[in-house]
Coordinates of C-alpha atoms in Angstrom, one line a residue:
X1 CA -9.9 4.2 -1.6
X2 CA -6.6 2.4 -0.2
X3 CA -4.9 5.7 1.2
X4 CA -1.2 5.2 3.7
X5 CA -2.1 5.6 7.1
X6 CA -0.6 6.7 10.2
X7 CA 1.7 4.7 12.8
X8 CA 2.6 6.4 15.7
X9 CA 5.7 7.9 16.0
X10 CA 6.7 8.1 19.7
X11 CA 7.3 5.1 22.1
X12 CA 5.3 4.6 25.3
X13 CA 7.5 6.2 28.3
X14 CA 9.6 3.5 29.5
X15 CA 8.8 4.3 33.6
X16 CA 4.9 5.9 33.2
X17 CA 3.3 7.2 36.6
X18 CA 1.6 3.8 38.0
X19 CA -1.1 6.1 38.8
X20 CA -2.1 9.4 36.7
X21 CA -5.1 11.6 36.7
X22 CA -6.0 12.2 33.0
X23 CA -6.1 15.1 31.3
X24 CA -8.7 16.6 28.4
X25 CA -7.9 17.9 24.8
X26 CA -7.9 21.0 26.4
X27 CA -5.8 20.4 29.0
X28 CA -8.2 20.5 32.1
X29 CA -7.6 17.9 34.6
X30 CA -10.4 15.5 35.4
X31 CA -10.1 13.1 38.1
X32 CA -9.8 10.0 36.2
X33 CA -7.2 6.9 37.6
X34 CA -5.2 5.0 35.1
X35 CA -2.7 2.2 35.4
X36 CA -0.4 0.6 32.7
X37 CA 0.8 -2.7 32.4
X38 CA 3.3 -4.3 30.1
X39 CA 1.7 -7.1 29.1
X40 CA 4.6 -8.1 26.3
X41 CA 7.0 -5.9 24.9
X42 CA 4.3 -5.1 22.4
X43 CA 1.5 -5.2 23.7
X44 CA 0.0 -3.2 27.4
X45 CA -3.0 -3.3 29.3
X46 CA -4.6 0.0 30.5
X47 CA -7.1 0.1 33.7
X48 CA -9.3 3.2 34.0
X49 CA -11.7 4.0 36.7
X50 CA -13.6 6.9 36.0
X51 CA -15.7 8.4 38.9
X52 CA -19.9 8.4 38.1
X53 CA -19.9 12.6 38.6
X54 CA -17.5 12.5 35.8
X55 CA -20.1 10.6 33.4
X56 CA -22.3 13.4 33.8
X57 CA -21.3 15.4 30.0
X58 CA -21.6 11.8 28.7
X59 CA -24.9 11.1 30.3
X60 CA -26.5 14.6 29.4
X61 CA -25.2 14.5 25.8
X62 CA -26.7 10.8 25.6
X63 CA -29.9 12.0 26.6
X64 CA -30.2 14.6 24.0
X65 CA -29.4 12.0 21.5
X66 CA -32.3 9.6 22.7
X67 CA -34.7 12.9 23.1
X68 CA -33.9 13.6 19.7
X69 CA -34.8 10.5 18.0
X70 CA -38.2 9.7 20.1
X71 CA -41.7 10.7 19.6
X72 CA -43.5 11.1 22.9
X73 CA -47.2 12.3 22.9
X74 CA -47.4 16.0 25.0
X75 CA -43.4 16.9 24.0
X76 CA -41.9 18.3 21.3
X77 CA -38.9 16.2 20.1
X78 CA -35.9 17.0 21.4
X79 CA -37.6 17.9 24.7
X80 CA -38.7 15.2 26.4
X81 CA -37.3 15.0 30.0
X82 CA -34.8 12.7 31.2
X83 CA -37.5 11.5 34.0
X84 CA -39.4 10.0 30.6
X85 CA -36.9 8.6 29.3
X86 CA -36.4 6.7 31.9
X87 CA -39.3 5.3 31.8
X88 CA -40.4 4.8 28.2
X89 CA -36.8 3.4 27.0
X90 CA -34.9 2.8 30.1
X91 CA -32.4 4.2 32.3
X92 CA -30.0 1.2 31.5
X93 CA -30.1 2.5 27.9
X94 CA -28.8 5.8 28.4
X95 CA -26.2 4.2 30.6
X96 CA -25.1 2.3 27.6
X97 CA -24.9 5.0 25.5
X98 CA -23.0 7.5 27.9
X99 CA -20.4 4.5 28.5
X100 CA -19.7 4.4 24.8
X101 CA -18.5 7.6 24.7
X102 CA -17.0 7.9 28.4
X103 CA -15.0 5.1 28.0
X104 CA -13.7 6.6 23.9
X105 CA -12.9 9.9 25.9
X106 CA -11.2 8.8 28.8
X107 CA -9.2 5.8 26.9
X108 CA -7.7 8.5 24.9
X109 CA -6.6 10.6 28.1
X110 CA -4.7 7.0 30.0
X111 CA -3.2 6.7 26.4
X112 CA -2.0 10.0 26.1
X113 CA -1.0 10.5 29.7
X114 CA 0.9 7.1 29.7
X115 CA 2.4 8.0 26.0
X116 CA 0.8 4.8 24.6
X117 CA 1.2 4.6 20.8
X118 CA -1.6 2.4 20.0
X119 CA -1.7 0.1 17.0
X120 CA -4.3 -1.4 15.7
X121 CA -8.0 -1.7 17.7
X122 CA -7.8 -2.1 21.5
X123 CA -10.0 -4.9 23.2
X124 CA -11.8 -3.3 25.9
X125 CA -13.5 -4.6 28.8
X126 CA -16.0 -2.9 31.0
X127 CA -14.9 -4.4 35.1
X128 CA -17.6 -2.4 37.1
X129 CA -20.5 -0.6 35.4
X130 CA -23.4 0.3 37.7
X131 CA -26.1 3.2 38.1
X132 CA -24.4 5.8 40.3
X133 CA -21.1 4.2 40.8
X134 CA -17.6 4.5 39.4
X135 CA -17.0 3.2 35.6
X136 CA -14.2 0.7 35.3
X137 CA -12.8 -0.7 32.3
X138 CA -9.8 -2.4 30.9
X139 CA -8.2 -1.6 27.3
X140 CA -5.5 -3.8 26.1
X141 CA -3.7 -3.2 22.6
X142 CA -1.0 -3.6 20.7
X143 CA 1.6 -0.8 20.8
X144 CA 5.0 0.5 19.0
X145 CA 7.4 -1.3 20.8
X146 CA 10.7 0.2 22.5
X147 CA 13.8 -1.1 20.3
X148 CA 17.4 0.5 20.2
X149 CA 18.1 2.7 17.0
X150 CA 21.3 1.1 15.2
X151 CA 23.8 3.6 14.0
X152 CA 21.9 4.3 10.8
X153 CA 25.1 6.7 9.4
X154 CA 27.7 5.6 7.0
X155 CA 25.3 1.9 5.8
X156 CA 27.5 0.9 2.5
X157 CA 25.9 -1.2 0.5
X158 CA 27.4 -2.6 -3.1
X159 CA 25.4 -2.4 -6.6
X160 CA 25.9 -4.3 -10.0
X161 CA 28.0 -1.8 -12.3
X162 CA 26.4 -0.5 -15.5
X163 CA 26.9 -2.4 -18.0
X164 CA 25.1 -2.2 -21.8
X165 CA 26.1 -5.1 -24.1
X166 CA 26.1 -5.5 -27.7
X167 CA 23.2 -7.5 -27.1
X168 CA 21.1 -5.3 -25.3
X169 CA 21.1 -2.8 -27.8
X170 CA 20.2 -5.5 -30.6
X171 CA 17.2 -6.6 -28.5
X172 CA 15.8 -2.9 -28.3
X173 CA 16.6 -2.6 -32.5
X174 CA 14.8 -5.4 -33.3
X175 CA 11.8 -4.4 -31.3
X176 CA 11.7 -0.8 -32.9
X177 CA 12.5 -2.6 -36.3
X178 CA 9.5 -4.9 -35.3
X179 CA 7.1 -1.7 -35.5
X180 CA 7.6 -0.9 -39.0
X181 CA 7.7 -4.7 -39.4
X182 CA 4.7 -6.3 -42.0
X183 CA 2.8 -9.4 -41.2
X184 CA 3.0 -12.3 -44.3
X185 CA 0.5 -15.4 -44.4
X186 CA 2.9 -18.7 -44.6
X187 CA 1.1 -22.0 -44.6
X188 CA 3.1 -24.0 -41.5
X189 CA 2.7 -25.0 -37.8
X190 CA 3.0 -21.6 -35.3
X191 CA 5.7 -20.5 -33.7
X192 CA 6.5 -17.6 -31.1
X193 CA 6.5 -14.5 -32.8
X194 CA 4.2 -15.2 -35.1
X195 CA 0.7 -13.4 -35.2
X196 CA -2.2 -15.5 -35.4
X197 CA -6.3 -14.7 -36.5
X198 CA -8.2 -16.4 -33.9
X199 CA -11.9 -17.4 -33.1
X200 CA -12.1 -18.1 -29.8
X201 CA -15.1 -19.9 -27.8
X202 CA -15.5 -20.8 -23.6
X203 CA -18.5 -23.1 -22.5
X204 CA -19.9 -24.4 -19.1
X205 CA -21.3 -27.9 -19.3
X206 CA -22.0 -26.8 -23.0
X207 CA -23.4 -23.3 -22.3
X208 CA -21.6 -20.8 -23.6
X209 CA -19.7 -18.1 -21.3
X210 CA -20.0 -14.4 -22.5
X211 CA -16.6 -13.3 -21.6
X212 CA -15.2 -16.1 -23.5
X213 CA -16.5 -15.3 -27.0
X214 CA -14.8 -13.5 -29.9
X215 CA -14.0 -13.8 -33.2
X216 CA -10.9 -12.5 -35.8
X217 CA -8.8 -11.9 -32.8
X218 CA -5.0 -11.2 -33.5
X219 CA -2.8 -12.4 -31.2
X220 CA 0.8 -12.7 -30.8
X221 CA 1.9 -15.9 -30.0
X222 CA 4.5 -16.3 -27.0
X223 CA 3.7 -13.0 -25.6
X224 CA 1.3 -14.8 -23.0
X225 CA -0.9 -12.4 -23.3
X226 CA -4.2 -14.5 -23.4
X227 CA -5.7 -16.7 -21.1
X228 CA -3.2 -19.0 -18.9
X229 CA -2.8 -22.2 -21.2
X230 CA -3.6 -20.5 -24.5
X231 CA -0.3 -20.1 -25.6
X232 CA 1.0 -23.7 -24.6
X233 CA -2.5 -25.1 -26.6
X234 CA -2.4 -23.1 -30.2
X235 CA 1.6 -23.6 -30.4
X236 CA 2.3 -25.6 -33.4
X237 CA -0.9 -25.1 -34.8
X238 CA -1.4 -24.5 -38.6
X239 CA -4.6 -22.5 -40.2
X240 CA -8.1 -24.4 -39.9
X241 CA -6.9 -26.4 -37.0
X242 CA -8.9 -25.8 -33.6
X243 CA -7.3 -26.4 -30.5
X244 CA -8.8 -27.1 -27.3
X245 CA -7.9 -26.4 -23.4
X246 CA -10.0 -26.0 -20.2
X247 CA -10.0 -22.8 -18.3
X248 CA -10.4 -22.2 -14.4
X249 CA -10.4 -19.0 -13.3
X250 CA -9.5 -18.0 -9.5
X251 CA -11.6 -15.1 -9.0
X252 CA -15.1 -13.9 -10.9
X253 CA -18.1 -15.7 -11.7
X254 CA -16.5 -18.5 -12.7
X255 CA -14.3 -18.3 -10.2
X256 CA -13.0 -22.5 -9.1
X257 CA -15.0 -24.0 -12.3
X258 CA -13.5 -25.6 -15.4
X259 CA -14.3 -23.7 -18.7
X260 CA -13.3 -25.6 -21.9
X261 CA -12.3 -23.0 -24.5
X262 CA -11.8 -24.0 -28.0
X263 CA -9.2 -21.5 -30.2
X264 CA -10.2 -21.9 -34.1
X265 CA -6.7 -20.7 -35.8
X266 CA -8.0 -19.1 -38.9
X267 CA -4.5 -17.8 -40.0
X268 CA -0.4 -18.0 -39.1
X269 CA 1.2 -14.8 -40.1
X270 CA 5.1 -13.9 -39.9
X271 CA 6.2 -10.8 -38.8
X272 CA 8.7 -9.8 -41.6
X273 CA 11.5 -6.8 -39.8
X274 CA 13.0 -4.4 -42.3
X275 CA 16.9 -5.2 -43.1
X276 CA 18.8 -3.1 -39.9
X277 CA 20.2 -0.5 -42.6
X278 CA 20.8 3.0 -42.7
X279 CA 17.5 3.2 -44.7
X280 CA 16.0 1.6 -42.2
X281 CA 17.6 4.5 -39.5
X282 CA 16.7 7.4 -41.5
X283 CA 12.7 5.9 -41.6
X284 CA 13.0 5.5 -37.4
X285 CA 14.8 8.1 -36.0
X286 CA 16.6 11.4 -36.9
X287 CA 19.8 9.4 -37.4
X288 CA 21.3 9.2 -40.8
X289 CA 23.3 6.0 -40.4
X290 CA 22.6 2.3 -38.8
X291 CA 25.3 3.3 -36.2
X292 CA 23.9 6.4 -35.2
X293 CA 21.3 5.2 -34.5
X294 CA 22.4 2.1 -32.2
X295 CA 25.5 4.5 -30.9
X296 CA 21.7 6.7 -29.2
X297 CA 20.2 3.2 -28.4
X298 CA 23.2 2.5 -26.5
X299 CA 23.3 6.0 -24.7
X300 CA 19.8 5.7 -23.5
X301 CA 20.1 2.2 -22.6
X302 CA 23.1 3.3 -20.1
X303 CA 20.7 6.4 -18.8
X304 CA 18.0 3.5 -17.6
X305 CA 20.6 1.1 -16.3
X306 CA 21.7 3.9 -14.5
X307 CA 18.7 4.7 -12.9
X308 CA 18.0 1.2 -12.5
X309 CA 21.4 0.7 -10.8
X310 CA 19.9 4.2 -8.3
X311 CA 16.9 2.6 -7.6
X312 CA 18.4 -1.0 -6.7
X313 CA 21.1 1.1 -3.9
X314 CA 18.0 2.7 -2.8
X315 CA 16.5 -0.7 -2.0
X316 CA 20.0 -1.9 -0.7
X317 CA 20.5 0.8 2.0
X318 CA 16.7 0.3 3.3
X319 CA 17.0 -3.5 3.6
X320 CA 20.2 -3.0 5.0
X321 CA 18.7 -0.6 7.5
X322 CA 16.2 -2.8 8.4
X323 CA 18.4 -6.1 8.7
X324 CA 20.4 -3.8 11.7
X325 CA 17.4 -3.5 13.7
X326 CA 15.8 -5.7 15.8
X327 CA 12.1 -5.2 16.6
X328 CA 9.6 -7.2 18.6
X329 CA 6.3 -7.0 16.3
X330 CA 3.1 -7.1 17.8
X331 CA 1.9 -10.5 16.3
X332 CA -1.7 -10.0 16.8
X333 CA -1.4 -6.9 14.8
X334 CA 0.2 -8.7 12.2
X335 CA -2.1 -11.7 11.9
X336 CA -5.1 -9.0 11.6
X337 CA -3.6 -7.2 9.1
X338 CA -2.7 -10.4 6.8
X339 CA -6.4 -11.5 7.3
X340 CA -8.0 -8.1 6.6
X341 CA -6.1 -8.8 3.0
X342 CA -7.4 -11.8 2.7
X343 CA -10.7 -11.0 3.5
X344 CA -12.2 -11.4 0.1
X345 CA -11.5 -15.1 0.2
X346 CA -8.7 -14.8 -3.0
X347 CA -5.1 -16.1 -2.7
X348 CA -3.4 -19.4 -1.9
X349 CA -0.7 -20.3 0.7
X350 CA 2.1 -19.2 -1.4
X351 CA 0.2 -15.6 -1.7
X352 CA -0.9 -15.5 2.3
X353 CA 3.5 -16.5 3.0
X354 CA 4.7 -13.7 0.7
X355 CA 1.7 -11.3 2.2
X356 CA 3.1 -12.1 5.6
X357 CA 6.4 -11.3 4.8
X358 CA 5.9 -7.8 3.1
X359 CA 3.5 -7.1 6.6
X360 CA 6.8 -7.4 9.0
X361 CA 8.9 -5.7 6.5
X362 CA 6.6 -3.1 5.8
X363 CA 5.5 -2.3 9.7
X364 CA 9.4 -2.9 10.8
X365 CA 10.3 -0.2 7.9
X366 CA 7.7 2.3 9.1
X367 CA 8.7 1.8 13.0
X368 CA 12.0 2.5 12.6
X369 CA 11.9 5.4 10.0
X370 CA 9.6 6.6 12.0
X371 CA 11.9 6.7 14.9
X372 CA 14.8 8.2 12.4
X373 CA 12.2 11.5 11.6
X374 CA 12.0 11.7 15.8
X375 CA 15.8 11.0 16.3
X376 CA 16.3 13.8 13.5
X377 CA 13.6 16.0 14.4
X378 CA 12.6 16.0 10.8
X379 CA 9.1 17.7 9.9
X380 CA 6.7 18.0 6.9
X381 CA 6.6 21.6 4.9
X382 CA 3.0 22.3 3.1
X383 CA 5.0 22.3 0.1
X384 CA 6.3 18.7 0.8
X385 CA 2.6 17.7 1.4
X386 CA 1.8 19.0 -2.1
X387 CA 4.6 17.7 -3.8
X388 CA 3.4 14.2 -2.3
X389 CA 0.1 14.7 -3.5
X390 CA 0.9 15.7 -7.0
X391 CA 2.7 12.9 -7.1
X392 CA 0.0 10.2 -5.5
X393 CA -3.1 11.7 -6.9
X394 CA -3.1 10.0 -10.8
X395 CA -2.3 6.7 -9.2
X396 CA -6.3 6.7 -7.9
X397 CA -7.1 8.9 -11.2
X398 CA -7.6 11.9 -9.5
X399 CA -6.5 15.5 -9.9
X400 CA -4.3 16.6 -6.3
X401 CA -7.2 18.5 -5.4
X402 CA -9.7 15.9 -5.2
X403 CA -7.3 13.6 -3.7
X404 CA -6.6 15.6 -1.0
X405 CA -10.5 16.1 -0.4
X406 CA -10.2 12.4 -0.1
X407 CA -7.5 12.4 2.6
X408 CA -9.5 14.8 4.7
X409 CA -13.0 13.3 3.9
X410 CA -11.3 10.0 5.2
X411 CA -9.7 11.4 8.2
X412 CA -6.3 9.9 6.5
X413 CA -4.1 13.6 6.0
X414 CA -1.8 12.7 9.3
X415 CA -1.0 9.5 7.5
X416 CA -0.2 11.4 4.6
X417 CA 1.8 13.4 6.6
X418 CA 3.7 10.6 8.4
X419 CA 4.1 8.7 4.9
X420 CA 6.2 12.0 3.5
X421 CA 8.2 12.2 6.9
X422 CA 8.7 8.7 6.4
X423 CA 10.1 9.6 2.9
X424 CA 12.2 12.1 4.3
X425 CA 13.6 10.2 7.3
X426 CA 14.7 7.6 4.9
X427 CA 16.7 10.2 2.3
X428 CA 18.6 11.3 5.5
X429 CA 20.0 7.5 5.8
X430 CA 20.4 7.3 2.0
X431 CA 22.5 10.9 1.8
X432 CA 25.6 9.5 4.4
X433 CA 25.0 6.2 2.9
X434 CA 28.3 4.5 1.2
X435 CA 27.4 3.2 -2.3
X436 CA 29.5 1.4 -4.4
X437 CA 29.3 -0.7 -7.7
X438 CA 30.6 -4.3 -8.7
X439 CA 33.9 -2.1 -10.2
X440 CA 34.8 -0.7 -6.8
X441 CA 33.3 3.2 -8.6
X442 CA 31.1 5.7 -6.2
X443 CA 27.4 5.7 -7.0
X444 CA 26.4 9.4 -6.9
X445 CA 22.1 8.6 -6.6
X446 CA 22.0 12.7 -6.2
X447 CA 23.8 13.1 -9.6
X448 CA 21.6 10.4 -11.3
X449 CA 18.5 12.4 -10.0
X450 CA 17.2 9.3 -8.2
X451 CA 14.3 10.3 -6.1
X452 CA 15.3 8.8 -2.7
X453 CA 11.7 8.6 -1.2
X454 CA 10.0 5.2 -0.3
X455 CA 7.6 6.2 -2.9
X456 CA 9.5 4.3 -6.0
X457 CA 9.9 0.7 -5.5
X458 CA 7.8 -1.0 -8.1
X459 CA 9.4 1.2 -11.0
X460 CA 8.8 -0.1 -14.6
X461 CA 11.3 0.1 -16.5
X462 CA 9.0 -0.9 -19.7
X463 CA 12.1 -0.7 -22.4
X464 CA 10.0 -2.4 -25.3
X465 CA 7.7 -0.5 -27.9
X466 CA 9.5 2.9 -28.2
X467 CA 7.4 5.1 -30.8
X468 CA 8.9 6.0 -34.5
X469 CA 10.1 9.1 -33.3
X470 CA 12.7 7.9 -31.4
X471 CA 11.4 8.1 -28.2
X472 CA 13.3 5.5 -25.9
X473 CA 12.6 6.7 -22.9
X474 CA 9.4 7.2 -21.6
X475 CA 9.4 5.0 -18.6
X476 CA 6.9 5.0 -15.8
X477 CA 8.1 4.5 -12.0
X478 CA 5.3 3.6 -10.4
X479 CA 5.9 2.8 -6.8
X480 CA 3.6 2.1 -4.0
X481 CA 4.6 1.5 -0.7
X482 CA 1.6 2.3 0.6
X483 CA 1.5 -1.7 1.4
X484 CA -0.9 -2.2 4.9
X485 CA -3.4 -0.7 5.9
X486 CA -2.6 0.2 9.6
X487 CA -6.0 1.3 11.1
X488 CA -6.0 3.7 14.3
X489 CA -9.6 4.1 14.7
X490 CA -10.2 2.5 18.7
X491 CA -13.7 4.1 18.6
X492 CA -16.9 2.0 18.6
X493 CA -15.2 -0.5 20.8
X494 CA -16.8 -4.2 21.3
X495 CA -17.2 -3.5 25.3
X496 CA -17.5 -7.3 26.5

């Protein structure tokens, strides 16, 4: 399940003690040495010598493990003695497995202590690594780089003005007149709009493809809503005629092969509206009279623009918040997030270009609302968090409950969390943001009840198909800017 997760909100210190001795969760020191270098501005190198006495939890715990999992005649399991261990599997083994988790334990310490904000998976790499001598090993990782905050108060941004046109409401009467429209048979060539009984047939080097095969479809011509290159092949055809066009699918089964599908049209049908009357209005809608009933269309047409025109400000002040601030972005980061995306093999060049584009804008966003929440010392309330969750959960269809189960099954609730903050951080900027529209007019987004959360940028604004009981609005604002999936998890290291 894709679920947001967390970047780090806090820069590295910008003077860290050269040399530090780490400290546990728990706050006791243990006499561990760590270093920091700036290899880039986004990326550091951590050294960590670790003193063999100190291995000891790691080595004990490593031998329980091992004792656990082996059967050794004359001792129960799970009490075997390190002495024959040592000799049936190795002492080098155990070694290995106590590094793993000394060197998880004690990278975490040198990042805390050194207020390293790690992004993505460090590369670690084990210096000195010998029975009864000191552990030393080298981590280096992209990090959240340091970057000046731009005055983020007072951003004005302009908006088109609202503006509903005779022809706008005409477009949304004829498609509620076109649902109490009736479909007549005429005997000529097909043209869009019309609605057409189709057989339809796909083959591979003559053998017929199951998904491909149906019979007395209906089908709206222009609507594009069959396969890419039906529409373009059945245009102009009249009833009897079969048209042919080949078929290549980019992902699936089929995926990269040409199908050749042949479209029998069996018949051409014209959609026939009824005559924009006040008949007509008192059949649709509560109205009485053809001009009550475009004077509501109108209304509710100027209700969406508005909310379209609140969205589109909302954008506005966020790019404009990001075009002020320069960042240096970890490119290594970047490049493994694109090809994590891309690691199903789908997409061409023009996919992988606009992919890497919404990756910088996405991470650039997150570091510096991130910095924002700090600057503001902005926090999450429980209610917030549930709010968020009501509001996520029917994306994945899920009820709240089980999506947060999800969260904390997937260790994913601080990115949660930081996701809402996030939210938050940016509603601060938006709220002593200066918004104006092409007329030179105030935009008020708290009067038009626009949420002002980075969770509403793919709204649909679906105007078309309103039901016979007059129901224009209806419209879903589904946004997800979830986007990348930045992964934290530097446990299980490759140790080269």
């Amino acid at each position: 399940m894709p679920v947001p997760t967390v970047t780090p909100a806090r820069p590295r210190a910008s003077h860290p003690n050269p040399w530090a001795t780490a400290r546990t969760e728990a706050g006791v020191p243990i006499a561990v040495k760590s270093a920091v270098e700036n290899v880039s501005p986004t990326r550091v190198k951590l050294t960590v010598e670790v003193p063999f006495e100190e291995l000891k939890p790691a080595l004990d715990a490593a031998y329980k493990r091992i004792a656990d999992q082996i059967t050794v005649p004359g001792f129960r399991k799970g009490k075997v003695p390190q002495r024959v261990i040592d000799q049936r599997i190795g002492r080098s083994a155990v070694l290995d497995e106590a590094i793993n988790d000394a060197i998880n334990l004690n990278l975490d310490a040198a990042m805390r202590e050194h207020e390293v904000k790690l992004l993505g998976r460090p590369e670690v790499d084990i210096t000195t690594y010998e029975d009864a001598a000191p552990l030393e090993f080298t981590a280096e990782m992209d990090v959240v780089p340091e970057f000046e905050l731009p005055a983020y108060d007072g951003i004005a941004v302009q908006v088109d003005a609202v503006d509903v046109s005779d022809d706008d409401v005409e477009e949304q009467l004829t498609q509620l007149r076109g649902r109490f429209g009736s479909l007549t048979t005429v005997e000529r060539a097909a043209a869009d709009g019309d609605v057409l009984l189709v057989d339809v047939s796909g083959t591979l080097a003559g053998e017929a493809v199951d998904d491909l095969q149906g019979t007395a479809m209906s089908y709206e011509l222009g609507t594009d809503g069959m396969l890419p290159g039906f529409d373009a092949a059945v245009a102009g055809a009249e009833a009897g005629e079969t048209r042919t066009f080949v078929f290549t699918p980019e992902v699936g089964e089929y995926a990269g092969q040409d199908l050749d599908v042949s479209v029998v049209v069996s018949q051409v049908r014209e959609r026939v509206l009824p005559d924009a009357d006040d008949s007509f209005a008192q059949l649709a809608s509560e109205f009485d009279t053809i001009e009550e009933l475009r004077a509501d269309i109108r209304e509710r047409l100027a209700k969406v623009k508005s909310l379209e025109q609140g969205y589109a400000a909302r954008e506005k002040v966020a790019e404009a918040l990001i075009a002020m601030t320069e960042i240096p972005l970890p490119e290594s980061f970047l490049d493994q997030q694109v090809e994590d995306h891309f690691a199903d093999g789908h997409g061409d060049d023009a996919h992988r270009a606009e992919v890497v584009e919404q990756t910088r804008e996405s991470l650039t966003s997150q570091l510096v609302l991130d910095r924002i929440a700090d600057a503001e010392q902005l926090s999450v309330s429980e209610a917030e968090l549930s709010s968020w969750l009501v509001a996520q959960a029917p994306r994945y269809g899920m009820s709240p409950d089980q999506f947060a189960q999800e969260l904390v099954n997937a260790g994913q609730v601080p990115a949660a969390v930081a996701e809402v903050r996030r939210s938050k951080a940016l509603a601060h900027v938006i709220e002593r943001a200066t918004i104006t529209d092409s007329n030179g007019d105030a935009v008020d987004l708290e009067a038009l009840d626009v949420p002002m959360s980075l969770d509403h940028e793919d709204h649909d604004h679906d105007h078309e198909g309103h039901d016979h009981d007059h129901d224009h609005e209806g419209h879903d604002h589904d946004h997800d800017h979830e986007g990348h999936d930045h992964d934290h998890d530097h446990e299980g290291h490759d140790h080269d």
